[in-house]
PDB file of C-alpha atoms and ligand atoms in Angstrom:
ATOM      1  CA  UNK A   1      -3.342  27.870 -43.193  1.00 62.00           C
ATOM      2  CA  UNK A   2      -6.172  26.288 -43.803  1.00 66.00           C
ATOM      3  CA  UNK A   3      -7.763  29.336 -44.170  1.00 74.00           C
ATOM      4  CA  UNK A   4      -5.734  30.841 -46.912  1.00 80.00           C
ATOM      5  CA  UNK A   5      -6.910  30.227 -50.489  1.00 85.00           C
ATOM      6  CA  UNK A   6      -5.078  27.821 -52.151  1.00 84.00           C
ATOM      7  CA  UNK A   7      -3.467  26.726 -48.912  1.00 81.00           C
ATOM      8  CA  UNK A   8      -3.346  22.780 -50.105  1.00 80.00           C
ATOM      9  CA  UNK A   9      -0.892  23.588 -53.605  1.00 83.00           C
ATOM     10  CA  UNK A  10       1.289  25.932 -50.985  1.00 84.00           C
ATOM     11  CA  UNK A  11       1.813  23.438 -48.468  1.00 83.00           C
ATOM     12  CA  UNK A  12       4.101  21.168 -50.503  1.00 85.00           C
ATOM     13  CA  UNK A  13       6.885  23.607 -50.927  1.00 85.00           C
ATOM     14  CA  UNK A  14       6.389  23.860 -46.639  1.00 84.00           C
ATOM     15  CA  UNK A  15       6.894  19.748 -46.252  1.00 88.00           C
ATOM     16  CA  UNK A  16      10.825  19.914 -46.836  1.00 90.00           C
ATOM     17  CA  UNK A  17      11.339  20.797 -43.114  1.00 91.00           C
ATOM     18  CA  UNK A  18      12.082  18.645 -39.820  1.00 95.00           C
ATOM     19  CA  UNK A  19       8.752  18.094 -37.796  1.00 96.00           C
ATOM     20  CA  UNK A  20       9.004  17.172 -34.037  1.00 98.00           C
ATOM     21  CA  UNK A  21       5.949  14.901 -34.270  1.00 98.00           C
ATOM     22  CA  UNK A  22       3.528  13.039 -37.499  1.00 98.00           C
ATOM     23  CA  UNK A  23      -0.086  12.490 -37.229  1.00 98.00           C
ATOM     24  CA  UNK A  24      -1.994  10.426 -39.283  1.00 98.00           C
ATOM     25  CA  UNK A  25      -5.575  11.379 -39.438  1.00 97.00           C
ATOM     26  CA  UNK A  26      -7.581  15.250 -39.122  1.00 96.00           C
ATOM     27  CA  UNK A  27     -10.589  13.959 -36.972  1.00 97.00           C
ATOM     28  CA  UNK A  28     -11.151  14.962 -33.866  1.00 92.00           C
ATOM     29  CA  UNK A  29      -8.286  12.321 -32.032  1.00 95.00           C
ATOM     30  CA  UNK A  30      -5.626  14.148 -34.530  1.00 97.00           C
ATOM     31  CA  UNK A  31      -7.024  17.539 -34.131  1.00 94.00           C
ATOM     32  CA  UNK A  32      -6.747  17.071 -30.176  1.00 91.00           C
ATOM     33  CA  UNK A  33      -2.912  15.465 -30.535  1.00 96.00           C
ATOM     34  CA  UNK A  34      -2.183  18.252 -32.954  1.00 96.00           C
ATOM     35  CA  UNK A  35      -3.847  21.184 -30.332  1.00 91.00           C
ATOM     36  CA  UNK A  36      -1.669  19.503 -27.239  1.00 91.00           C
ATOM     37  CA  UNK A  37       1.513  18.818 -29.160  1.00 96.00           C
ATOM     38  CA  UNK A  38       1.528  22.618 -30.606  1.00 96.00           C
ATOM     39  CA  UNK A  39       0.516  23.964 -26.977  1.00 93.00           C
ATOM     40  CA  UNK A  40       3.497  21.742 -25.658  1.00 96.00           C
ATOM     41  CA  UNK A  41       5.876  24.062 -28.506  1.00 97.00           C
ATOM     42  CA  UNK A  42       6.662  20.728 -30.713  1.00 98.00           C
ATOM     43  CA  UNK A  43       6.633  21.390 -34.512  1.00 96.00           C
ATOM     44  CA  UNK A  44       3.347  18.974 -35.906  1.00 96.00           C
ATOM     45  CA  UNK A  45       2.737  17.863 -38.927  1.00 95.00           C
ATOM     46  CA  UNK A  46      -1.317  16.402 -39.351  1.00 96.00           C
ATOM     47  CA  UNK A  47      -1.693  14.575 -42.643  1.00 94.00           C
ATOM     48  CA  UNK A  48      -5.196  13.563 -43.860  1.00 95.00           C
ATOM     49  CA  UNK A  49      -5.834  11.232 -46.620  1.00 95.00           C
ATOM     50  CA  UNK A  50      -9.384  12.754 -47.448  1.00 94.00           C
ATOM     51  CA  UNK A  51     -10.488  15.593 -45.915  1.00 92.00           C
ATOM     52  CA  UNK A  52     -10.373  17.026 -42.422  1.00 90.00           C
ATOM     53  CA  UNK A  53     -13.486  15.216 -40.268  1.00 92.00           C
ATOM     54  CA  UNK A  54     -14.451  13.160 -43.263  1.00 93.00           C
ATOM     55  CA  UNK A  55     -14.289  10.269 -41.308  1.00 95.00           C
ATOM     56  CA  UNK A  56     -16.460   9.174 -38.066  1.00 96.00           C
ATOM     57  CA  UNK A  57     -16.017  12.848 -36.642  1.00 95.00           C
ATOM     58  CA  UNK A  58     -18.301  14.364 -38.935  1.00 94.00           C
ATOM     59  CA  UNK A  59     -21.457  11.944 -37.949  1.00 94.00           C
ATOM     60  CA  UNK A  60     -20.850  12.097 -34.528  1.00 91.00           C
ATOM     61  CA  UNK A  61     -23.507  14.752 -32.497  1.00 88.00           C
ATOM     62  CA  UNK A  62     -20.843  16.592 -30.588  1.00 87.00           C
ATOM     63  CA  UNK A  63     -21.628  15.484 -26.815  1.00 89.00           C
ATOM     64  CA  UNK A  64     -18.763  14.614 -24.504  1.00 87.00           C
ATOM     65  CA  UNK A  65     -19.394  11.527 -23.380  1.00 80.00           C
ATOM     66  CA  UNK A  66     -19.581  11.049 -19.955  1.00 86.00           C
ATOM     67  CA  UNK A  67     -19.655   7.139 -19.136  1.00 90.00           C
ATOM     68  CA  UNK A  68     -22.936   7.440 -17.820  1.00 89.00           C
ATOM     69  CA  UNK A  69     -23.981   4.386 -19.075  1.00 88.00           C
ATOM     70  CA  UNK A  70     -21.321   2.344 -18.363  1.00 93.00           C
ATOM     71  CA  UNK A  71     -22.755   3.041 -14.459  1.00 90.00           C
ATOM     72  CA  UNK A  72     -25.234   0.695 -15.729  1.00 88.00           C
ATOM     73  CA  UNK A  73     -23.365  -2.310 -16.555  1.00 91.00           C
ATOM     74  CA  UNK A  74     -21.369  -1.787 -13.362  1.00 91.00           C
ATOM     75  CA  UNK A  75     -17.769  -0.694 -15.516  1.00 95.00           C
ATOM     76  CA  UNK A  76     -16.890   1.908 -12.127  1.00 94.00           C
ATOM     77  CA  UNK A  77     -13.774   2.341 -13.537  1.00 95.00           C
ATOM     78  CA  UNK A  78     -14.386   2.992 -17.166  1.00 96.00           C
ATOM     79  CA  UNK A  79     -17.389   5.524 -15.719  1.00 95.00           C
ATOM     80  CA  UNK A  80     -14.935   7.062 -13.310  1.00 94.00           C
ATOM     81  CA  UNK A  81     -12.319   7.881 -16.121  1.00 95.00           C
ATOM     82  CA  UNK A  82     -14.839   9.230 -18.759  1.00 94.00           C
ATOM     83  CA  UNK A  83     -16.205  11.413 -16.554  1.00 92.00           C
ATOM     84  CA  UNK A  84     -12.837  12.671 -14.931  1.00 92.00           C
ATOM     85  CA  UNK A  85     -12.072  13.186 -18.909  1.00 92.00           C
ATOM     86  CA  UNK A  86     -15.469  15.126 -19.099  1.00 91.00           C
ATOM     87  CA  UNK A  87     -14.483  17.117 -16.373  1.00 91.00           C
ATOM     88  CA  UNK A  88     -11.038  17.488 -17.383  1.00 91.00           C
ATOM     89  CA  UNK A  89     -12.110  18.682 -21.025  1.00 89.00           C
ATOM     90  CA  UNK A  90     -14.525  21.268 -19.680  1.00 90.00           C
ATOM     91  CA  UNK A  91     -11.561  22.891 -18.148  1.00 90.00           C
ATOM     92  CA  UNK A  92      -9.228  22.734 -20.773  1.00 85.00           C
ATOM     93  CA  UNK A  93     -11.846  23.114 -23.882  1.00 81.00           C
ATOM     94  CA  UNK A  94     -13.344  26.661 -22.379  1.00 84.00           C
ATOM     95  CA  UNK A  95     -15.887  27.764 -25.427  1.00 86.00           C
ATOM     96  CA  UNK A  96     -15.686  24.850 -26.865  1.00 85.00           C
ATOM     97  CA  UNK A  97     -17.070  22.206 -24.082  1.00 91.00           C
ATOM     98  CA  UNK A  98     -20.233  22.940 -22.557  1.00 92.00           C
ATOM     99  CA  UNK A  99     -22.741  22.050 -19.905  1.00 90.00           C
ATOM    100  CA  UNK A 100     -25.636  20.960 -21.202  1.00 89.00           C
ATOM    101  CA  UNK A 101     -28.801  20.250 -19.195  1.00 86.00           C
ATOM    102  CA  UNK A 102     -30.644  16.462 -19.819  1.00 84.00           C
ATOM    103  CA  UNK A 103     -34.604  16.160 -18.469  1.00 89.00           C
ATOM    104  CA  UNK A 104     -34.674  12.356 -18.089  1.00 84.00           C
ATOM    105  CA  UNK A 105     -38.577  10.997 -17.049  1.00 88.00           C
ATOM    106  CA  UNK A 106     -38.898   8.039 -14.644  1.00 87.00           C
ATOM    107  CA  UNK A 107     -42.042   6.490 -15.509  1.00 90.00           C
ATOM    108  CA  UNK A 108     -43.666   3.748 -13.634  1.00 89.00           C
ATOM    109  CA  UNK A 109     -43.239   0.068 -14.020  1.00 90.00           C
ATOM    110  CA  UNK A 110     -40.014   1.149 -16.058  1.00 90.00           C
ATOM    111  CA  UNK A 111     -37.356  -1.415 -16.332  1.00 87.00           C
ATOM    112  CA  UNK A 112     -35.243   0.975 -13.869  1.00 85.00           C
ATOM    113  CA  UNK A 113     -37.206   2.169 -10.974  1.00 89.00           C
ATOM    114  CA  UNK A 114     -36.650   5.696 -10.692  1.00 89.00           C
ATOM    115  CA  UNK A 115     -34.581   5.405  -7.434  1.00 90.00           C
ATOM    116  CA  UNK A 116     -32.468   3.302  -8.668  1.00 90.00           C
ATOM    117  CA  UNK A 117     -32.031   5.808 -11.807  1.00 88.00           C
ATOM    118  CA  UNK A 118     -31.467   8.794  -9.067  1.00 91.00           C
ATOM    119  CA  UNK A 119     -29.017   6.427  -6.909  1.00 92.00           C
ATOM    120  CA  UNK A 120     -26.918   6.120  -9.702  1.00 91.00           C
ATOM    121  CA  UNK A 121     -26.750   9.622 -10.468  1.00 91.00           C
ATOM    122  CA  UNK A 122     -25.379  10.385  -6.556  1.00 93.00           C
ATOM    123  CA  UNK A 123     -22.669   8.115  -7.378  1.00 92.00           C
ATOM    124  CA  UNK A 124     -21.920   9.725 -10.986  1.00 91.00           C
ATOM    125  CA  UNK A 125     -22.089  13.345  -9.566  1.00 91.00           C
ATOM    126  CA  UNK A 126     -19.766  12.093  -6.844  1.00 92.00           C
ATOM    127  CA  UNK A 127     -16.926  10.622  -9.457  1.00 92.00           C
ATOM    128  CA  UNK A 128     -17.301  13.986 -10.992  1.00 88.00           C
ATOM    129  CA  UNK A 129     -16.812  15.996  -7.517  1.00 89.00           C
ATOM    130  CA  UNK A 130     -20.013  17.526  -8.269  1.00 83.00           C
ATOM    131  CA  UNK A 131     -23.420  17.605  -6.222  1.00 79.00           C
TER     132      UNK A 131
HETATM  133  C1  FAD B   1     -23.270   8.245 -35.412  1.00 50.81           C
HETATM  134  C2  FAD B   1     -22.212   8.580 -34.365  1.00 50.81           C
HETATM  135  C3  FAD B   1     -22.399   9.755 -33.617  1.00 50.81           C
HETATM  136  C4  FAD B   1     -21.860   9.425 -32.615  1.00 50.81           C
HETATM  137  N1  FAD B   1     -21.588  10.582 -31.522  1.00 50.81           N
HETATM  138  C5  FAD B   1     -20.685  11.106 -30.878  1.00 50.81           C
HETATM  139  C6  FAD B   1     -20.482  11.483 -29.455  1.00 50.81           C
HETATM  140  O1  FAD B   1     -22.145  12.237 -29.256  1.00 50.81           O
HETATM  141  N2  FAD B   1     -20.162  11.691 -28.851  1.00 50.81           N
HETATM  142  C7  FAD B   1     -18.853  11.391 -28.661  1.00 50.81           C
HETATM  143  O2  FAD B   1     -17.928  11.794 -27.828  1.00 50.81           O
HETATM  144  N3  FAD B   1     -18.479  10.050 -29.577  1.00 50.81           N
HETATM  145  C8  FAD B   1     -19.307   9.931 -30.821  1.00 50.81           C
HETATM  146  N4  FAD B   1     -19.233   9.338 -31.899  1.00 50.81           N
HETATM  147  C9  FAD B   1     -18.224   8.765 -32.059  1.00 50.81           C
HETATM  148  C10 FAD B   1     -16.606   9.470 -32.505  1.00 50.81           C
HETATM  149  O3  FAD B   1     -17.677  10.293 -33.793  1.00 50.81           O
HETATM  150  C11 FAD B   1     -15.884   9.001 -33.110  1.00 50.81           C
HETATM  151  O4  FAD B   1     -15.510   8.145 -31.470  1.00 50.81           O
HETATM  152  C12 FAD B   1     -14.841  10.268 -33.471  1.00 50.81           C
HETATM  153  O5  FAD B   1     -15.352  10.561 -34.472  1.00 50.81           O
HETATM  154  C13 FAD B   1     -13.193   8.966 -33.833  1.00 50.81           C
HETATM  155  O6  FAD B   1     -12.374  10.244 -33.901  1.00 50.81           O
HETATM  156  P1  FAD B   1     -11.022   9.700 -34.990  1.00 50.81           P
HETATM  157  O7  FAD B   1     -10.456  11.135 -34.977  1.00 50.81           O
HETATM  158  O8  FAD B   1     -10.115   8.790 -34.055  1.00 50.81           O
HETATM  159  O9  FAD B   1     -12.146   9.423 -36.157  1.00 50.81           O
HETATM  160  P2  FAD B   1     -11.630   9.694 -37.622  1.00 50.81           P
HETATM  161  O10 FAD B   1     -12.947  10.823 -37.555  1.00 50.81           O
HETATM  162  O11 FAD B   1     -12.519   8.601 -38.422  1.00 50.81           O
HETATM  163  O12 FAD B   1     -10.569  10.372 -38.424  1.00 50.81           O
HETATM  164  C14 FAD B   1      -9.776   9.441 -39.153  1.00 50.81           C
HETATM  165  C15 FAD B   1      -8.976  10.264 -40.203  1.00 50.81           C
HETATM  166  O13 FAD B   1      -8.347   9.529 -40.634  1.00 50.81           O
HETATM  167  C16 FAD B   1      -7.859   9.733 -41.507  1.00 50.81           C
HETATM  168  N5  FAD B   1      -7.114   8.560 -42.515  1.00 50.81           N
HETATM  169  C17 FAD B   1      -7.006   7.225 -41.915  1.00 50.81           C
HETATM  170  N6  FAD B   1      -6.348   6.701 -42.694  1.00 50.81           N
HETATM  171  C18 FAD B   1      -4.853   6.994 -42.944  1.00 50.81           C
HETATM  172  C19 FAD B   1      -3.651   7.036 -43.236  1.00 50.81           C
HETATM  173  N7  FAD B   1      -3.754   5.891 -43.517  1.00 50.81           N
HETATM  174  N8  FAD B   1      -2.930   8.495 -43.721  1.00 50.81           N
HETATM  175  C20 FAD B   1      -3.595   9.930 -43.314  1.00 50.81           C
HETATM  176  N9  FAD B   1      -4.874   9.490 -43.054  1.00 50.81           N
HETATM  177  C21 FAD B   1      -5.698   8.637 -42.705  1.00 50.81           C
HETATM  178  C22 FAD B   1      -9.123   9.284 -42.251  1.00 50.81           C
HETATM  179  O14 FAD B   1      -9.237  10.080 -43.558  1.00 50.81           O
HETATM  180  C23 FAD B   1     -10.394  10.377 -41.189  1.00 50.81           C
HETATM  181  O15 FAD B   1     -10.403  11.548 -41.444  1.00 50.81           O
HETATM  182  C24 FAD B   1     -20.056   9.018 -32.810  1.00 50.81           C
HETATM  183  C25 FAD B   1     -20.064   8.284 -33.663  1.00 50.81           C
HETATM  184  C26 FAD B   1     -21.401   8.176 -34.732  1.00 50.81           C
HETATM  185  C27 FAD B   1     -21.294   6.949 -36.089  1.00 50.81           C
END
């Protein structure tokens, strides 16, 4: 509907019907909920005060956060939740969510020695059932 020209004025006449779910806010959270509920066969209405992705979602660097930084603070449950969520998004959002390699450097004299970092990455991979 959004792609049809003049949809903003046309939409008002279609609001006089019953919906199963009302979603407030057209950022990524609202878009994600909309996708889930429509996939479940529910009729959903999403309302946006300003414009789609006009809020924080337009600022995001679009990286799917896997929670690696929580591991450093020993927030194990949060890391596990984040990494599981990442794996779920990789499965559910094929074509939208893709793996991206990172190159980390470790210098002599760094606060976090390379071997601790390596150990953390092994623990992190295991949480994701990866190697
Ligand atoms: C610089 C920056 C970089 C980031 N990078 C990342 C990243 O790499 N990876 C990552 O996962 N996260 C990142 N984030 C965080 C991420 O952007 C946010 O967690 C996410 O965008 C929040 O989405 P949202 O849909 O909950 O909120 P929003 O995108 O803010 O959407 C809320 C929407 O609700 C609307 N709204 C509010 N009140 C009402 C109302 N009463 N009626 C109707 N509509 C209403 C607003 O207009 C807005 O459009 C980053 C954030 C910033 C600031």
